[in-house]
Amino acid sequence: MAARAQHGPSAASGALGASWLAARGAGEIPPEQREELKTQLLRELASRPGVRLGDATAQELQRFLDAGRISESNLDRLERRVLARCGAGGGGAQSARSEACSEFSR
């Protein structure tokens, strides 16, 4: 885990979902905790530089929650997918895909 802190888009602000994993561990996400996890991850994603929350972010997050398992690698994948679709990793020019990541209620 020490190598994780040295690279990647979340290095400055901590690993996505790290506090959740530290408190509850990896594994299946209990259905009664999914909404709490969703809220926490949305808040963390919103704090990432260059990330704009929108429909694409909500879709990626729902896909993650539907899988029903939380782990460091799954959280890393979620963050990469969100950044690719709606964030700093999505390229320089404004594309139709990035425009689809419209502002979303915070």
PDB file of C-alpha atoms in Angstrom:
ATOM      1  CA  MET A   1       0.000   0.000   0.000  1.00  0.00           C
ATOM      2  CA  ALA A   2       2.988   2.330   0.431  1.00  0.00           C
ATOM      3  CA  ALA A   3       3.553   2.343  -3.337  1.00  0.00           C
ATOM      4  CA  ARG A   4      -0.044   3.506  -3.849  1.00  0.00           C
ATOM      5  CA  ALA A   5       0.650   6.735  -1.978  1.00  0.00           C
ATOM      6  CA  GLN A   6       3.492   7.587  -4.354  1.00  0.00           C
ATOM      7  CA  HIS A   7       1.538   7.643  -7.616  1.00  0.00           C
ATOM      8  CA  GLY A   8      -1.888   7.952  -9.168  1.00  0.00           C
ATOM      9  CA  PRO A   9      -4.433  10.733  -9.275  1.00  0.00           C
ATOM     10  CA  SER A  10      -5.533  10.255  -5.692  1.00  0.00           C
ATOM     11  CA  ALA A  11      -2.064  10.453  -4.160  1.00  0.00           C
ATOM     12  CA  ALA A  12      -2.563  14.011  -2.919  1.00  0.00           C
ATOM     13  CA  SER A  13      -5.997  13.406  -1.433  1.00  0.00           C
ATOM     14  CA  GLY A  14      -5.716   9.767  -0.278  1.00  0.00           C
ATOM     15  CA  ALA A  15      -7.003   6.571  -1.785  1.00  0.00           C
ATOM     16  CA  LEU A  16     -10.663   6.565  -2.732  1.00  0.00           C
ATOM     17  CA  GLY A  17     -12.650   4.757  -0.037  1.00  0.00           C
ATOM     18  CA  ALA A  18      -9.602   4.189   2.200  1.00  0.00           C
ATOM     19  CA  SER A  19     -11.442   5.153   5.380  1.00  0.00           C
ATOM     20  CA  TRP A  20     -14.302   2.764   4.497  1.00  0.00           C
ATOM     21  CA  LEU A  21     -11.866  -0.101   3.937  1.00  0.00           C
ATOM     22  CA  ALA A  22      -9.985   0.691   7.149  1.00  0.00           C
ATOM     23  CA  ALA A  23     -13.197   0.705   9.199  1.00  0.00           C
ATOM     24  CA  ARG A  24     -15.076  -2.183   7.569  1.00  0.00           C
ATOM     25  CA  GLY A  25     -12.583  -4.171   5.519  1.00  0.00           C
ATOM     26  CA  ALA A  26     -12.849  -5.611   2.032  1.00  0.00           C
ATOM     27  CA  GLY A  27     -15.599  -7.951   0.930  1.00  0.00           C
ATOM     28  CA  GLU A  28     -19.300  -7.876   0.246  1.00  0.00           C
ATOM     29  CA  ILE A  29     -21.081  -4.562   0.737  1.00  0.00           C
ATOM     30  CA  PRO A  30     -24.052  -5.088   3.055  1.00  0.00           C
ATOM     31  CA  PRO A  31     -27.207  -3.772   1.346  1.00  0.00           C
ATOM     32  CA  GLU A  32     -28.026  -1.539   4.312  1.00  0.00           C
ATOM     33  CA  GLN A  33     -24.620   0.199   3.974  1.00  0.00           C
ATOM     34  CA  ARG A  34     -24.683   0.845   0.221  1.00  0.00           C
ATOM     35  CA  GLU A  35     -26.296   4.282   0.446  1.00  0.00           C
ATOM     36  CA  GLU A  36     -23.798   5.387   3.101  1.00  0.00           C
ATOM     37  CA  LEU A  37     -20.904   4.140   0.952  1.00  0.00           C
ATOM     38  CA  LYS A  38     -22.348   5.839  -2.139  1.00  0.00           C
ATOM     39  CA  THR A  39     -22.582   9.163  -0.290  1.00  0.00           C
ATOM     40  CA  GLN A  40     -19.030   8.852   1.010  1.00  0.00           C
ATOM     41  CA  LEU A  41     -17.585   7.963  -2.410  1.00  0.00           C
ATOM     42  CA  LEU A  42     -19.470  10.813  -4.122  1.00  0.00           C
ATOM     43  CA  ARG A  43     -18.096  13.247  -1.544  1.00  0.00           C
ATOM     44  CA  GLU A  44     -14.555  11.931  -2.057  1.00  0.00           C
ATOM     45  CA  LEU A  45     -14.850  12.014  -5.851  1.00  0.00           C
ATOM     46  CA  ALA A  46     -16.181  15.586  -5.719  1.00  0.00           C
ATOM     47  CA  SER A  47     -13.054  16.620  -3.814  1.00  0.00           C
ATOM     48  CA  ARG A  48     -10.752  15.261  -6.535  1.00  0.00           C
ATOM     49  CA  PRO A  49      -9.167  18.002  -8.672  1.00  0.00           C
ATOM     50  CA  GLY A  50     -10.759  18.145 -12.112  1.00  0.00           C
ATOM     51  CA  VAL A  51     -13.604  15.703 -11.394  1.00  0.00           C
ATOM     52  CA  ARG A  52     -17.095  16.901 -12.276  1.00  0.00           C
ATOM     53  CA  LEU A  53     -19.928  14.843 -10.884  1.00  0.00           C
ATOM     54  CA  GLY A  54     -22.662  13.989 -13.357  1.00  0.00           C
ATOM     55  CA  ASP A  55     -24.623  11.182 -14.929  1.00  0.00           C
ATOM     56  CA  ALA A  56     -21.507   9.275 -16.011  1.00  0.00           C
ATOM     57  CA  THR A  57     -20.109   9.390 -12.470  1.00  0.00           C
ATOM     58  CA  ALA A  58     -23.425   8.161 -11.080  1.00  0.00           C
ATOM     59  CA  GLN A  59     -23.469   5.323 -13.643  1.00  0.00           C
ATOM     60  CA  GLU A  60     -19.937   4.209 -12.755  1.00  0.00           C
ATOM     61  CA  LEU A  61     -20.695   4.379  -9.045  1.00  0.00           C
ATOM     62  CA  GLN A  62     -23.923   2.396  -9.488  1.00  0.00           C
ATOM     63  CA  ARG A  63     -22.051  -0.210 -11.527  1.00  0.00           C
ATOM     64  CA  PHE A  64     -19.518  -0.503  -8.687  1.00  0.00           C
ATOM     65  CA  LEU A  65     -22.259  -0.858  -6.055  1.00  0.00           C
ATOM     66  CA  ASP A  66     -24.173  -3.405  -8.164  1.00  0.00           C
ATOM     67  CA  ALA A  67     -21.060  -5.602  -8.219  1.00  0.00           C
ATOM     68  CA  GLY A  68     -21.479  -5.731  -4.443  1.00  0.00           C
ATOM     69  CA  ARG A  69     -17.814  -6.142  -3.479  1.00  0.00           C
ATOM     70  CA  ILE A  70     -15.402  -3.574  -2.128  1.00  0.00           C
ATOM     71  CA  SER A  71     -11.638  -3.917  -2.275  1.00  0.00           C
ATOM     72  CA  GLU A  72      -8.698  -1.637  -2.878  1.00  0.00           C
ATOM     73  CA  SER A  73      -8.403  -2.816  -6.478  1.00  0.00           C
ATOM     74  CA  ASN A  74     -12.143  -2.315  -7.133  1.00  0.00           C
ATOM     75  CA  LEU A  75     -11.987   1.207  -5.675  1.00  0.00           C
ATOM     76  CA  ASP A  76      -8.897   1.979  -7.777  1.00  0.00           C
ATOM     77  CA  ARG A  77     -10.760   0.767 -10.881  1.00  0.00           C
ATOM     78  CA  LEU A  78     -13.795   2.903 -10.007  1.00  0.00           C
ATOM     79  CA  GLU A  79     -11.596   5.972  -9.617  1.00  0.00           C
ATOM     80  CA  ARG A  80      -9.804   5.334 -12.935  1.00  0.00           C
ATOM     81  CA  ARG A  81     -13.114   4.890 -14.754  1.00  0.00           C
ATOM     82  CA  VAL A  82     -14.601   8.070 -13.271  1.00  0.00           C
ATOM     83  CA  LEU A  83     -11.464  10.064 -14.079  1.00  0.00           C
ATOM     84  CA  ALA A  84     -11.433   8.721 -17.635  1.00  0.00           C
ATOM     85  CA  ARG A  85     -15.083   9.651 -18.207  1.00  0.00           C
ATOM     86  CA  CYS A  86     -15.497  12.822 -16.141  1.00  0.00           C
ATOM     87  CA  GLY A  87     -12.202  14.032 -14.841  1.00  0.00           C
ATOM     88  CA  ALA A  88      -8.649  15.070 -15.354  1.00  0.00           C
ATOM     89  CA  GLY A  89      -7.764  11.788 -17.057  1.00  0.00           C
ATOM     90  CA  GLY A  90     -10.332  12.375 -19.783  1.00  0.00           C
ATOM     91  CA  GLY A  91      -8.068  14.337 -22.100  1.00  0.00           C
ATOM     92  CA  GLY A  92      -7.670  18.020 -22.856  1.00  0.00           C
ATOM     93  CA  ALA A  93     -10.388  18.998 -25.300  1.00  0.00           C
ATOM     94  CA  GLN A  94     -14.041  19.115 -24.311  1.00  0.00           C
ATOM     95  CA  SER A  95     -15.673  16.056 -25.889  1.00  0.00           C
ATOM     96  CA  ALA A  96     -19.276  14.971 -26.192  1.00  0.00           C
ATOM     97  CA  ARG A  97     -18.575  12.390 -23.509  1.00  0.00           C
ATOM     98  CA  SER A  98     -17.146  14.933 -21.059  1.00  0.00           C
ATOM     99  CA  GLU A  99     -20.021  17.297 -21.784  1.00  0.00           C
ATOM    100  CA  ALA A 100     -22.349  14.457 -20.773  1.00  0.00           C
ATOM    101  CA  CYS A 101     -20.763  14.673 -17.313  1.00  0.00           C
ATOM    102  CA  SER A 102     -22.871  17.691 -16.488  1.00  0.00           C
ATOM    103  CA  GLU A 103     -22.931  19.201 -13.035  1.00  0.00           C
ATOM    104  CA  PHE A 104     -24.836  17.050 -10.635  1.00  0.00           C
ATOM    105  CA  SER A 105     -26.360  18.033  -7.288  1.00  0.00           C
ATOM    106  CA  ARG A 106     -23.789  18.073  -4.516  1.00  0.00           C
TER     107      ARG A 106
END
